[in-house]
XYZ file of C-alpha atoms in Angstrom:
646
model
C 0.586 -18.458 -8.260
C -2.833 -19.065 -7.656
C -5.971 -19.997 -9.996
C -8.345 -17.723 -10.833
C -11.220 -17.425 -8.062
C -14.654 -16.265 -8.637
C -16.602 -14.075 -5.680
C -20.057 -11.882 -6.045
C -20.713 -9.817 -2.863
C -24.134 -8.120 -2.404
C -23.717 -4.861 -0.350
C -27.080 -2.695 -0.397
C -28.288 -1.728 -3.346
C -25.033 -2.722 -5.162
C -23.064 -6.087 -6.051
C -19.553 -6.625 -6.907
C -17.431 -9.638 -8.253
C -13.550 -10.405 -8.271
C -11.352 -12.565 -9.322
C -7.664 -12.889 -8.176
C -4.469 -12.939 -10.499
C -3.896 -9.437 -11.516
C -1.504 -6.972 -10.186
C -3.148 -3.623 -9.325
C -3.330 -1.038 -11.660
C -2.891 2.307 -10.754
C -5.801 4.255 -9.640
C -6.855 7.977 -9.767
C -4.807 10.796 -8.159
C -5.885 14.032 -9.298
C -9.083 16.303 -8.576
C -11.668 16.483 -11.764
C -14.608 18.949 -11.924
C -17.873 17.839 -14.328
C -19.755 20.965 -14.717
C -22.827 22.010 -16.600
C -23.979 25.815 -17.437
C -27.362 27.143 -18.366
C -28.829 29.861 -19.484
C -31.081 32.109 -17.988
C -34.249 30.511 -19.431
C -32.708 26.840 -18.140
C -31.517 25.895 -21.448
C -27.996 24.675 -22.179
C -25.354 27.606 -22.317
C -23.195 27.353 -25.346
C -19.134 29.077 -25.085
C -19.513 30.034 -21.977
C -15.764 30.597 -20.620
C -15.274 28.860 -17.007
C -11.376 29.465 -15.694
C -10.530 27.448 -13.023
C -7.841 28.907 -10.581
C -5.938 27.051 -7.653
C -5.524 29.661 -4.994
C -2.693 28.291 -3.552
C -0.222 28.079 -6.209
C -2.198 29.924 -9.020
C -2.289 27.459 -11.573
C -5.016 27.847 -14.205
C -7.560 26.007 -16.345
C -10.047 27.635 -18.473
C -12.415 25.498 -20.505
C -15.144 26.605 -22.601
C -18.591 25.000 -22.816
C -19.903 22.826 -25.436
C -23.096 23.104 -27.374
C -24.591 20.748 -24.357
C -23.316 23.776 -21.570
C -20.865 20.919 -20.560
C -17.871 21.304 -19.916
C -14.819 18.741 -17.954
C -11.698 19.446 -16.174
C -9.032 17.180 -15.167
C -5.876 16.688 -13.537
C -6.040 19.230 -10.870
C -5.110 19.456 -7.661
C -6.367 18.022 -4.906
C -8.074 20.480 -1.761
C -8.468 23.714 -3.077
C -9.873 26.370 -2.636
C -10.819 26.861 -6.029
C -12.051 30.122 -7.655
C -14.276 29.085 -10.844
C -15.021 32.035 -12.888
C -17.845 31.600 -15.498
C -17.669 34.489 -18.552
C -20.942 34.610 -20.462
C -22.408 37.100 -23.509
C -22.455 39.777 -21.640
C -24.619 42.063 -19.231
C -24.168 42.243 -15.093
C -21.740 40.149 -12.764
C -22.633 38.134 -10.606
C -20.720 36.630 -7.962
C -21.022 33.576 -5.273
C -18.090 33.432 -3.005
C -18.071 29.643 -1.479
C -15.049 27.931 -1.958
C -14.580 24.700 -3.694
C -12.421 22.134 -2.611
C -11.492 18.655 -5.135
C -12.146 15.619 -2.572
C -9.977 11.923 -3.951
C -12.432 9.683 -5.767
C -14.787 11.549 -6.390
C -15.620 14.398 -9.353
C -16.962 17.510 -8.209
C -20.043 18.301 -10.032
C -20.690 22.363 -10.675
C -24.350 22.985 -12.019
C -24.845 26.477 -12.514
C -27.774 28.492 -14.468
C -27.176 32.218 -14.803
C -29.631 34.010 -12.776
C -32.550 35.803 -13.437
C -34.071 37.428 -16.363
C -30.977 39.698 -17.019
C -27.903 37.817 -19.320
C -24.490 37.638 -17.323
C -20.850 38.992 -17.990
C -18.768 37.500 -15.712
C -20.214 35.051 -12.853
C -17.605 33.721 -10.452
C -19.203 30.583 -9.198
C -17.300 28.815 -6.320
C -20.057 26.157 -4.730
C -23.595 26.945 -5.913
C -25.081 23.412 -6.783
C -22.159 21.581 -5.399
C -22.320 17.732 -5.655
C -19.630 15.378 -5.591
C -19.890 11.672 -6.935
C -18.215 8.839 -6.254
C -19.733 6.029 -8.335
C -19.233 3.149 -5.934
C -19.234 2.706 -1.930
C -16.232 5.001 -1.052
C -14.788 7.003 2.289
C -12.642 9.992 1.946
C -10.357 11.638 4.462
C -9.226 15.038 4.002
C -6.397 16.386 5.987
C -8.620 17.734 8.907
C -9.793 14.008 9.409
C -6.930 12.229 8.960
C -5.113 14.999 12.240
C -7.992 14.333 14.127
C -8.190 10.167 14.114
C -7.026 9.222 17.670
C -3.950 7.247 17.239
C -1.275 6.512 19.071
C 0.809 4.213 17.043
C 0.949 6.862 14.072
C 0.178 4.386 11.572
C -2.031 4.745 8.751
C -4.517 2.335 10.209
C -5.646 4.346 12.918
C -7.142 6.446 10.431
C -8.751 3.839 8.024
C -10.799 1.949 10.936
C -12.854 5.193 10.863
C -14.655 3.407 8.021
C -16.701 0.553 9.478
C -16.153 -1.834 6.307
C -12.148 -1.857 7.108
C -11.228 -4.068 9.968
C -7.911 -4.245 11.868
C -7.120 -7.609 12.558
C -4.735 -7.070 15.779
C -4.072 -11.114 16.255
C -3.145 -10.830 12.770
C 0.151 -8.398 12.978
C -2.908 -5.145 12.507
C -4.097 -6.985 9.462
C -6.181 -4.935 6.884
C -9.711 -6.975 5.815
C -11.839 -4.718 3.885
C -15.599 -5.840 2.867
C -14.545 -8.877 4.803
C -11.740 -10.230 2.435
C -8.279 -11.138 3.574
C -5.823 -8.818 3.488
C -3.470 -10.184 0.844
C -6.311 -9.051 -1.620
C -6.256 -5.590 -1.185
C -4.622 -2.899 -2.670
C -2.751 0.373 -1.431
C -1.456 2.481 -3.592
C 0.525 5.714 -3.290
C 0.269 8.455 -5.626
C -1.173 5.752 -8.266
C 1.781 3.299 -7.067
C 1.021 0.090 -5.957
C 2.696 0.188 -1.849
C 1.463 -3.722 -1.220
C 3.349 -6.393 -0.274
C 3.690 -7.932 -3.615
C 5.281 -11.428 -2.082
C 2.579 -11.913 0.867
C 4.576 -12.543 3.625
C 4.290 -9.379 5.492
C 0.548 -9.990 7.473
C 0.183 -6.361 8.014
C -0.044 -5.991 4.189
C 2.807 -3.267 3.902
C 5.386 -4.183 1.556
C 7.821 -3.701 4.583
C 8.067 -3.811 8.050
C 5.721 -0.672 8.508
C 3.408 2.252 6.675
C 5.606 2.979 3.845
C 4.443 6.500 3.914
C 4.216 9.120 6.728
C 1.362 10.085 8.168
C 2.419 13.639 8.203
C 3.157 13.845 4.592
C -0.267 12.357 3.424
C -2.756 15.009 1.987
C -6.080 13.100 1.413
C -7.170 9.086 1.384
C -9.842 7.432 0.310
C -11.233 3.630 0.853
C -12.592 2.261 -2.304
C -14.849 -0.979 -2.383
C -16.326 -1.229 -5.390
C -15.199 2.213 -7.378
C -16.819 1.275 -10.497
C -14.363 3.365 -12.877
C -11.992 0.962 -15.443
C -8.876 2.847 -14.004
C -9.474 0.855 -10.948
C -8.258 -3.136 -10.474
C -6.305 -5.117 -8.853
C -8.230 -5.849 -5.591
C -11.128 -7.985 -4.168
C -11.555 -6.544 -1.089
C -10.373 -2.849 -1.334
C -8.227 -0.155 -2.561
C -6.550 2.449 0.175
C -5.856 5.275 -2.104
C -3.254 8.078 -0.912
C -2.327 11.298 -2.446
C 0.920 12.944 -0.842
C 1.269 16.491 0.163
C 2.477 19.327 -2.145
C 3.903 22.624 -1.787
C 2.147 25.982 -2.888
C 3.322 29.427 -2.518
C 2.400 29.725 0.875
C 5.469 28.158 2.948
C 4.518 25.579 5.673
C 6.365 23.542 7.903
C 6.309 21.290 11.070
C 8.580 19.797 13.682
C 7.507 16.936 15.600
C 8.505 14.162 18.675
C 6.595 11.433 20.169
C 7.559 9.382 23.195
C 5.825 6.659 25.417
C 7.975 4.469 27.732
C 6.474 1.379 30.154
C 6.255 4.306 33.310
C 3.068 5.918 30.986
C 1.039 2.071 30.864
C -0.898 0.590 33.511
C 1.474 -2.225 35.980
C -1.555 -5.033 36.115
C -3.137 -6.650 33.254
C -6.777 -7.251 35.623
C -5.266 -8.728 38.258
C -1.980 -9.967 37.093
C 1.061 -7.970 37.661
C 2.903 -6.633 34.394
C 6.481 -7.903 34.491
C 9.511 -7.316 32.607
C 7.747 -4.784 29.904
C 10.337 -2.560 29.528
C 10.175 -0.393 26.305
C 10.524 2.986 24.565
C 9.120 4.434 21.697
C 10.604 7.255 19.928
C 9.308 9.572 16.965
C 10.592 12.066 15.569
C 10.512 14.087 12.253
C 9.715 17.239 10.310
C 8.260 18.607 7.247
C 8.982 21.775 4.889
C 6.969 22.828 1.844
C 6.663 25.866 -0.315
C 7.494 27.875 -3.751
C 11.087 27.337 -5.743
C 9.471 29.507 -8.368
C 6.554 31.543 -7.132
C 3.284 29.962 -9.052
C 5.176 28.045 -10.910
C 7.665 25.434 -9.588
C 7.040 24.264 -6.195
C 8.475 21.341 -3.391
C 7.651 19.702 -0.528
C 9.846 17.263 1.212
C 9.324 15.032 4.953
C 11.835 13.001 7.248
C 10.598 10.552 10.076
C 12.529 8.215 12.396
C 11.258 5.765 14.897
C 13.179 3.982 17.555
C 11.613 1.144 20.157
C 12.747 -1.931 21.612
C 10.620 -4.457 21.839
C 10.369 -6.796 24.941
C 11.712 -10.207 25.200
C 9.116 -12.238 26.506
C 10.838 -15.549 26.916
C 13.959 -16.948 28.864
C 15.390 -19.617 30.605
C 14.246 -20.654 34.186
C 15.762 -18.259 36.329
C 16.568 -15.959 34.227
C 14.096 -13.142 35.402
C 12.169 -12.843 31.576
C 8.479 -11.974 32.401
C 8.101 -15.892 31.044
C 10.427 -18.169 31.764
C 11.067 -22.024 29.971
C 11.167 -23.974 33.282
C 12.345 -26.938 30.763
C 15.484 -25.263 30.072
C 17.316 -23.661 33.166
C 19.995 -20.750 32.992
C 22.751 -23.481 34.315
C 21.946 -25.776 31.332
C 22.636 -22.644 29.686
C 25.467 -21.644 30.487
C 26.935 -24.954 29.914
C 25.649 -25.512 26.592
C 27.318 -21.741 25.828
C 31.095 -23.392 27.427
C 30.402 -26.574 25.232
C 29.887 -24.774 22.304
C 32.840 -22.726 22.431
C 35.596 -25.059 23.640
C 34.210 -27.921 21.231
C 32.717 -26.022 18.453
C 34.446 -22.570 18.481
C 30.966 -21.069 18.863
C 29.628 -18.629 20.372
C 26.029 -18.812 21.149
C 25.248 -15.656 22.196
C 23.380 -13.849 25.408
C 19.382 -13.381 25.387
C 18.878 -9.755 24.902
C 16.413 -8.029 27.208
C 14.989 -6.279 24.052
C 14.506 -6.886 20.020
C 15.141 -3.336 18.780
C 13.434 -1.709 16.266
C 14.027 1.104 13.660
C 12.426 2.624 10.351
C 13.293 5.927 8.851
C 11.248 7.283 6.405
C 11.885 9.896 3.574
C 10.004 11.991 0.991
C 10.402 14.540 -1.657
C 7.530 15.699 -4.109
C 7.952 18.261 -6.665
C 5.236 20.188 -8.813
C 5.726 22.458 -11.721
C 2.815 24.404 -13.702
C 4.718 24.011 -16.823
C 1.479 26.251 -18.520
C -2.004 26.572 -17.882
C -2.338 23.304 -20.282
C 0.084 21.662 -18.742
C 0.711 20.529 -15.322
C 3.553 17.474 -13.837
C 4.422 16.204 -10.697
C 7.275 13.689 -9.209
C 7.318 11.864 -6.048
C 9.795 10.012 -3.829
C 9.071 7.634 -1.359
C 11.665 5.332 0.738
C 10.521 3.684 3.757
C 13.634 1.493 5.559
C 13.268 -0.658 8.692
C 14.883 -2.904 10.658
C 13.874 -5.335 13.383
C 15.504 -8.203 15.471
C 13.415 -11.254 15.588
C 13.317 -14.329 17.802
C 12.475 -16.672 15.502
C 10.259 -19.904 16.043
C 10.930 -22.729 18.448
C 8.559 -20.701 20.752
C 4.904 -21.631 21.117
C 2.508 -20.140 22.847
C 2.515 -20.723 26.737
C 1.558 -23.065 28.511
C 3.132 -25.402 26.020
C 6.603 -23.638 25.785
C 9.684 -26.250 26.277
C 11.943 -24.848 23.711
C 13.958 -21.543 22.957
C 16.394 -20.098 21.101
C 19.691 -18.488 22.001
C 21.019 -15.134 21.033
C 22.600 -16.793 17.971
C 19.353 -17.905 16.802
C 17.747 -14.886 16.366
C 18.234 -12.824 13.423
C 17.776 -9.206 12.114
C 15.210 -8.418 9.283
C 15.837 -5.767 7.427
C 13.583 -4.469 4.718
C 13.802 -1.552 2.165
C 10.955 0.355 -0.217
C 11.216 2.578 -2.805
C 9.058 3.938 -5.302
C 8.681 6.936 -7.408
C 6.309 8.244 -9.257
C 5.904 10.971 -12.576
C 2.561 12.284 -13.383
C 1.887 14.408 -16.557
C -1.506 16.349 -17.036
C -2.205 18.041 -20.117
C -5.267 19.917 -21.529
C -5.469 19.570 -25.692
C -8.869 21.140 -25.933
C -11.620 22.317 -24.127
C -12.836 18.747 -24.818
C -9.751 16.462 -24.958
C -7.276 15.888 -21.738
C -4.899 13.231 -20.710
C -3.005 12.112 -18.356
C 0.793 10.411 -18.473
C 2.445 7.962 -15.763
C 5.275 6.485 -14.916
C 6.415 4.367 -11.988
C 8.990 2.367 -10.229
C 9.116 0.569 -7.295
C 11.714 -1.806 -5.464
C 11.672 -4.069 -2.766
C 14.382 -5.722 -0.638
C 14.259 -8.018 2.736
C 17.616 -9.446 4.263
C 17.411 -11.319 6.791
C 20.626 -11.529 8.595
C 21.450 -14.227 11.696
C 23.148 -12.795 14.433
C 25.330 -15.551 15.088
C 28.344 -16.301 13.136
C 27.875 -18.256 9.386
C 28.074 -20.344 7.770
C 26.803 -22.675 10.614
C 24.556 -24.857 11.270
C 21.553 -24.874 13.712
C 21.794 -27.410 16.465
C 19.138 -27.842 18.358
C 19.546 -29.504 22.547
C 17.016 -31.447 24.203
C 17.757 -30.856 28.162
C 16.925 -33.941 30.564
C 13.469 -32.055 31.530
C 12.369 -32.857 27.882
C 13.338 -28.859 26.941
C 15.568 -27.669 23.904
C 17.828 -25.254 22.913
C 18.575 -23.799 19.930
C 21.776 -22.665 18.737
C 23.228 -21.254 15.028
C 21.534 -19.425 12.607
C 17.647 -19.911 12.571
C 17.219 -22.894 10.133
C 14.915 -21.250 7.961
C 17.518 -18.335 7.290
C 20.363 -20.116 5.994
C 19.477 -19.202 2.516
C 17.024 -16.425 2.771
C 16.745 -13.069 0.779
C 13.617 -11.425 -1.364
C 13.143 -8.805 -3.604
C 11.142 -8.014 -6.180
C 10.845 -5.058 -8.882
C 7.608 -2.945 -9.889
C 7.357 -1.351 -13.577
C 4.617 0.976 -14.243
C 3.335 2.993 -16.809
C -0.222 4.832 -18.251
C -1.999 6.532 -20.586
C -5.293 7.609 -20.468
C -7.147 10.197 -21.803
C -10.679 12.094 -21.496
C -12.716 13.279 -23.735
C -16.034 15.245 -23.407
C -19.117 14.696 -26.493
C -22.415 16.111 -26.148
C -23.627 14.758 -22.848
C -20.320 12.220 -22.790
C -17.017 12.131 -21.057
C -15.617 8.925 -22.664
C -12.385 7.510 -21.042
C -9.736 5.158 -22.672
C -6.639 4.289 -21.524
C -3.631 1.770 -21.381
C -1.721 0.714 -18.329
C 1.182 -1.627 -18.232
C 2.378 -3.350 -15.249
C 6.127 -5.460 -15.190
C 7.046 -6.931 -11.716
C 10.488 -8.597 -11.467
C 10.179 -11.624 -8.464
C 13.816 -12.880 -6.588
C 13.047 -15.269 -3.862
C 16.015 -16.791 -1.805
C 14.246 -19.387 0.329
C 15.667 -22.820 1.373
C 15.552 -24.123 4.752
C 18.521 -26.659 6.231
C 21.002 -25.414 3.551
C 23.688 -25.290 6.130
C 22.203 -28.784 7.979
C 20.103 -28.858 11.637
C 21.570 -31.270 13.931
C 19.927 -32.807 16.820
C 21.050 -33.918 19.750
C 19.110 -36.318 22.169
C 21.188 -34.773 25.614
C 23.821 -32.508 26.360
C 26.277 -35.235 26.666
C 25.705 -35.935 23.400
C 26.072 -32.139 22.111
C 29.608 -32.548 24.015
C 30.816 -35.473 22.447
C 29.408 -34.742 18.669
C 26.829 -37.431 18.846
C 23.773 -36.434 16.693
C 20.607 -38.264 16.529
C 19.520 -36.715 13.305
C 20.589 -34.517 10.387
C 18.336 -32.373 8.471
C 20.474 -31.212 5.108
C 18.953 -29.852 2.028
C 20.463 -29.042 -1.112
C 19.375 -28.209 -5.074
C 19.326 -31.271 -7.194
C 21.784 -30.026 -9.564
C 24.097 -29.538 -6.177
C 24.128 -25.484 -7.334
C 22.211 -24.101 -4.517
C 21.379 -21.155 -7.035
C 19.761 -23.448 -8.744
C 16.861 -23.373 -5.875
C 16.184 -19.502 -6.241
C 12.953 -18.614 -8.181
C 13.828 -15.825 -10.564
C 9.887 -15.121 -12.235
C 7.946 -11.851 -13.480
C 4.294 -11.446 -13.833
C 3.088 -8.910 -16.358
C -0.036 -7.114 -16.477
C -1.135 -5.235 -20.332
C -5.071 -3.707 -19.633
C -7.526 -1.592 -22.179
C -10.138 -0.304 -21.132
C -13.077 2.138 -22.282
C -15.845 4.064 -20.680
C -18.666 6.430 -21.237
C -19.852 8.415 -18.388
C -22.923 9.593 -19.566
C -24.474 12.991 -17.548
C -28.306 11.858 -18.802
C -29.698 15.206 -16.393
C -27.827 17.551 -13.628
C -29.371 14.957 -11.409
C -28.588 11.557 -12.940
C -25.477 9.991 -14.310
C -24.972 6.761 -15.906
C -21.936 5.013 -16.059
C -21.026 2.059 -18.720
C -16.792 0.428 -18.867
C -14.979 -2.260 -19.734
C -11.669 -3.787 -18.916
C -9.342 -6.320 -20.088
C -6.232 -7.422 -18.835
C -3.993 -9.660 -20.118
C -1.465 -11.617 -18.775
C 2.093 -12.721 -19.581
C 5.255 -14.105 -18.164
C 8.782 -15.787 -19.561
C 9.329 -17.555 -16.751
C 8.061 -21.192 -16.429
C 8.844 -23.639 -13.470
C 11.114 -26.755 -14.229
C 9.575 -29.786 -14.364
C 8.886 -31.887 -11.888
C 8.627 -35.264 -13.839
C 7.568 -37.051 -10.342
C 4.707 -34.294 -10.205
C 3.441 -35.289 -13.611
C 3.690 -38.931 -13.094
C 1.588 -38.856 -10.216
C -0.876 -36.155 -10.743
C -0.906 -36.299 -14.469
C -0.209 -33.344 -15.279
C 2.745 -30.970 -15.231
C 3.795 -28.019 -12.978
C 4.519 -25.550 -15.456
C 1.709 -24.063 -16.213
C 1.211 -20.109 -15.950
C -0.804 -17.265 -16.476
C 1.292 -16.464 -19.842
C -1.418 -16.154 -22.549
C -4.956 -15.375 -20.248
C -6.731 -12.481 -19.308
C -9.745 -10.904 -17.619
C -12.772 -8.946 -19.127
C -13.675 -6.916 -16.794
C -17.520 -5.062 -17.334
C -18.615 -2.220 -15.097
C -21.675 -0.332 -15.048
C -22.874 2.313 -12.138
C -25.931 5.235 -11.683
C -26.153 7.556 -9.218
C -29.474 9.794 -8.470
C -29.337 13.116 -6.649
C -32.694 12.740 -5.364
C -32.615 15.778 -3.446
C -29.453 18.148 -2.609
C -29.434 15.656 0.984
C -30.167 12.363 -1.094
C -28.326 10.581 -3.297
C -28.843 6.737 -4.768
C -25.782 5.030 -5.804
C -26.271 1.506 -7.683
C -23.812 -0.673 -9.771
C -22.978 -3.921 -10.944
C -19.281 -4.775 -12.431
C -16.288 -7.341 -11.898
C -13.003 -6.182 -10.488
C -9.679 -8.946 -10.591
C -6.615 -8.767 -8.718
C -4.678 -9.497 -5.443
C -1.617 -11.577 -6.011
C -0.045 -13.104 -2.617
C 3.107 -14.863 -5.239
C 4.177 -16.829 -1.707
């Protein structure tokens, strides 16, 4: 694991620190309206009644203002539209009919002063003085934006480079940097569950092979850099925040297919020809939403499947691959396959034209209005893919004198899933909180195509070339997974001018890491003479000290306890103040084994952990409507997290 790392980044008129080490803690999910009502002669409106009503699925909140004319509202849907319907003392109605949608990240601030000289009865207010805040630097895509990103590998990506703060690193497998930082410390989280690839060996930063979610089943994102809120942690450079679809009354559906093949691409790269890209790509999926119990219970559920195969690149000299070894011809070969077989009962394997691809996704949500207090949701999420890889020996041309047969490549196969059980509940007009529970679990086999146990042998041909045979010798004792416990309480609570917010979040994840290169030997051979007649030049063999090869699989958790308080403090309709604090604390049972040659030399020993440290974690934030067009945003605070455990 790594040490704890200090950075302070100025951006504008705001500046943000982190520090690595923590997992990330969930983050906010549900829509929240701040409001404020006044009475005709501007001052605060005391028991006015405002009933908040989701259109879509008619679920209800009605609130009643404070002796400030504040009121809060939390854990509602996201989108909208929303009717608000504000019931004072009595006398005329009046009505505005704008619609008010909930946007992620940030609250929705309703302002409203009955009008005129005459007192109201029943106003329904739905977007006068509309202002939403976000108290940090923050980008939100709502379901219009994220269908009308151009994209044409589907992915999630394609939608965040909208922002110009997120960068796509595409010599860096589509790498994520955000604010600049690498993409190991940031955080993506899905329906408050952290989707990132907890281990750090995935570049692209998914905790598989690809998105983990559809982009057909996502409702709204947001990109967070410094959201100065305690819910938020466990990033340096970013949070990508997604909130899944739901169903409402209405029923909605869609079908879908997407193909490209190498006849729809361009045959010259500037002047050179294109040769031997032969692919095709294959989408296809649907969606379904709608009511099980009309305002009540309700579902929504998506399937996607992609196909491709992805072309081999690299062959022997005459072989016809687009780039061919001239080191190692298609005679040596063939010769090294009829050694292999007659002396070693192997077979090596032909080159495929193609490394196909796969990864199905699937997702079910649920919703149920239990009352017009309370409101829950669940979530499914499984994301499996599979891919065959030609592992390393094979630099980067012109350099290229080595390759690997069919038996040396290997098929990685990778599995998510998470789920995810939100419960929102309004005590009093004042008092609301929210319940969470999560789960997520990883898996990644990789699986040699040749036969095993055997080892890798690798062939130097008399043009100074090689060839690999057997298992890839990094896979002979290879498997990962890893386990994510969630859970969170937090709750709300409205005084005078204050919303204060405390909470408690709890994170357990569960590390296996299979990882030992050479457990089954690598044998080199100087010629293929000597490959014939069993000669080796070298032996690479590796075992566990004990002689238990178990013994070399790290078994570890990482555990994550945070508090944290707030008061957001509405000092005008036009200026809020924000003041939190965080702590985390950290824990683990699991300690290396000492390495007495370690300590000897360094002089101290390898077991040390995180077990028994933690984080403070101060944040403090203002933001100024100026005018309705103009709004100042400022803040200061320290966020931790990001934990590559490779």
């Amino acid at each position: 694991m790594t040490g704890f790392t200090t950075r302070i980044a100025a951006l504008a008129i705001l500046m943000a620190a982190a520090l690595t080490g923590a997992p990330t803690m969930a983050q906010e999910t549900a829509g929240q309206i701040n409001g404020y009502v006044a009475g005709p002669n501007g001052a605060p409106l005391s028991g006015a009644e405002v009933k908040i009503v989701h259109m879509p699925t008619g679920s209800t909140q009605t609130v009643t203002t404070n002796a400030g004319g504040r009121f809060i509202s939390r854990g509602l849907r996201l989108g909208g539209p929303y009717e608000v319907t504000v019931t004072g003392p009595g006398g005329s109605a009046e009505q505005v009919k704008e619609p008010v949608f909930l946007n992620l990240g940030q609250a929705f601030d309703l302002n409203y002063q009955v009008g005129g000289s005459q007192p109201i009865e029943e106003l329904v207010v739905t977007g006068r003085r509309l202002v939403e805040r976000a108290p940090g630097p923050t980008s939100q895509y709502d379901r219009e934006r994220i269908l009308s990103a151009p994209t044409v590998s589907r992915d999630l990506k394609d939608v965040l480079r909208a922002d110009a703060r997120v960068y796509i690193d595409r010599h860096n497998n589509d790498a994520v940097q955000i604010a600049g930082t690498n993409n190991r410390f940031n955080s993506l989280t899905i329906d408050g569950i952290r989707n990132n690839d907890d281990f750090g060996l995935n570049n692209g930063g998914y905790p598989g092979l690809r998105a983990p979610v559809s982009i057909d089943v996502i409702d709204q994102l947001a990109v967070n850099i410094a959201p100065y809120a305690v819910t938020y942690s466990g990033f340096q450079g970013g949070n990508v925040n997604i909130v899944t679809k739901s169903g409402t009354n209405d029923w909605t559906g869609s079908i879908y297919g997407y193909y490209s093949d190498d006849s729809l691409i361009g045959n010259n790269s500037g002047a050179r020809p294109v040769r031997g890209l032969v692919f095709k790509d294959k989408t296809y999926g649907a969606t379904l939403g709608g009511p099980i119990v009309e305002d009540k219970l309700f579902f929504f559920v998506g399937y996607e499947k992609f196909k491709t195969a992805n072309p081999v690149n690299f062959g022997p000299a005459g072989s016809g691959f687009p780039n061919e070894v001239v080191q190692v011809t298609t005679a040596q070969v063939d010769q090294i396959r009829q050694i292999a077989q007659s002396v070693y009962g192997y077979d090596i394997l032909n080159l495929d034209p193609s490394l196909p691809e796969t990864d199905e996704k699937i997702f079910a949500k649920l919703n149920w209005n239990v009352n017009d207090d309370h409101r829950m949701q669940v979530s499914y999420n499984r994301d499996k893919g599979n891919v065959v890889v030609q592992p390393n020996p094979v630099p980067t041309l012109p350099t290229v004198r080595s390759l690997g047969s069919g038996s040396n490549w290997y098929d990685n196969t990778q599995e998510v899933d998470s789920i995810s059980g939100q419960f929102f509940s309004d005590w009093t007009d004042s008092f609301k909180t929210e319940i969470k529970i999560g789960y997520k679990k990883v898996s990644a086999s990789p699986i040699p195509r040749g036969k095993v146990p055997f080892p890798e042998m690798q062939i130097r041909t008399p043009a100074g070339g090689m060839l690999a045979i057997g298992p890839d010798r990094f896979r002979h004792l290879n498997a990962l997974g890893n386990e994510l416990r969630t859970y969170k309480l937090k709750g709300d609570y409205l005084i005078g001018d204050h919303t204060v917010t405390a909470g408690f979040e709890r994170e357990e994840l569960d590390v296996f890491n299979a990882f030992f290169q050479d457990a089954n030997g690598t044998y080199y051979f100087n010629s293929i003479a000597d490959f014939q007649n069993r000669q080796a030049a070298r032996l690479d063999f590796n075992s566990a000290v004990s002689g238990n090869i178990d013994d070399v699989v790290a078994r570890f958790d990482s555990n994550v306890n945070s508090f944290y308080v707030q008061d957001l403090w509405e000092a005008s309709p036009d200026i809020s103040v924000l003041f939190g604090l965080r702590r985390e604390s950290y824990s683990s049972k699991a300690r290396p084994i000492l390495n007495t040659r370690f300590q000897s030399r360094y002089g101290f020993a390898n077991t040390e952990t995180f077990d028994g440290r933690g984080l403070w974690l101060p944040r403090f934030s203002i933001t100024w409507d100026v005018t309705p067009d103009t709004v100042f945003r400022g803040g200061v605070g320290l966020f931790g997290g990001g934990t590559p455990n490779v």
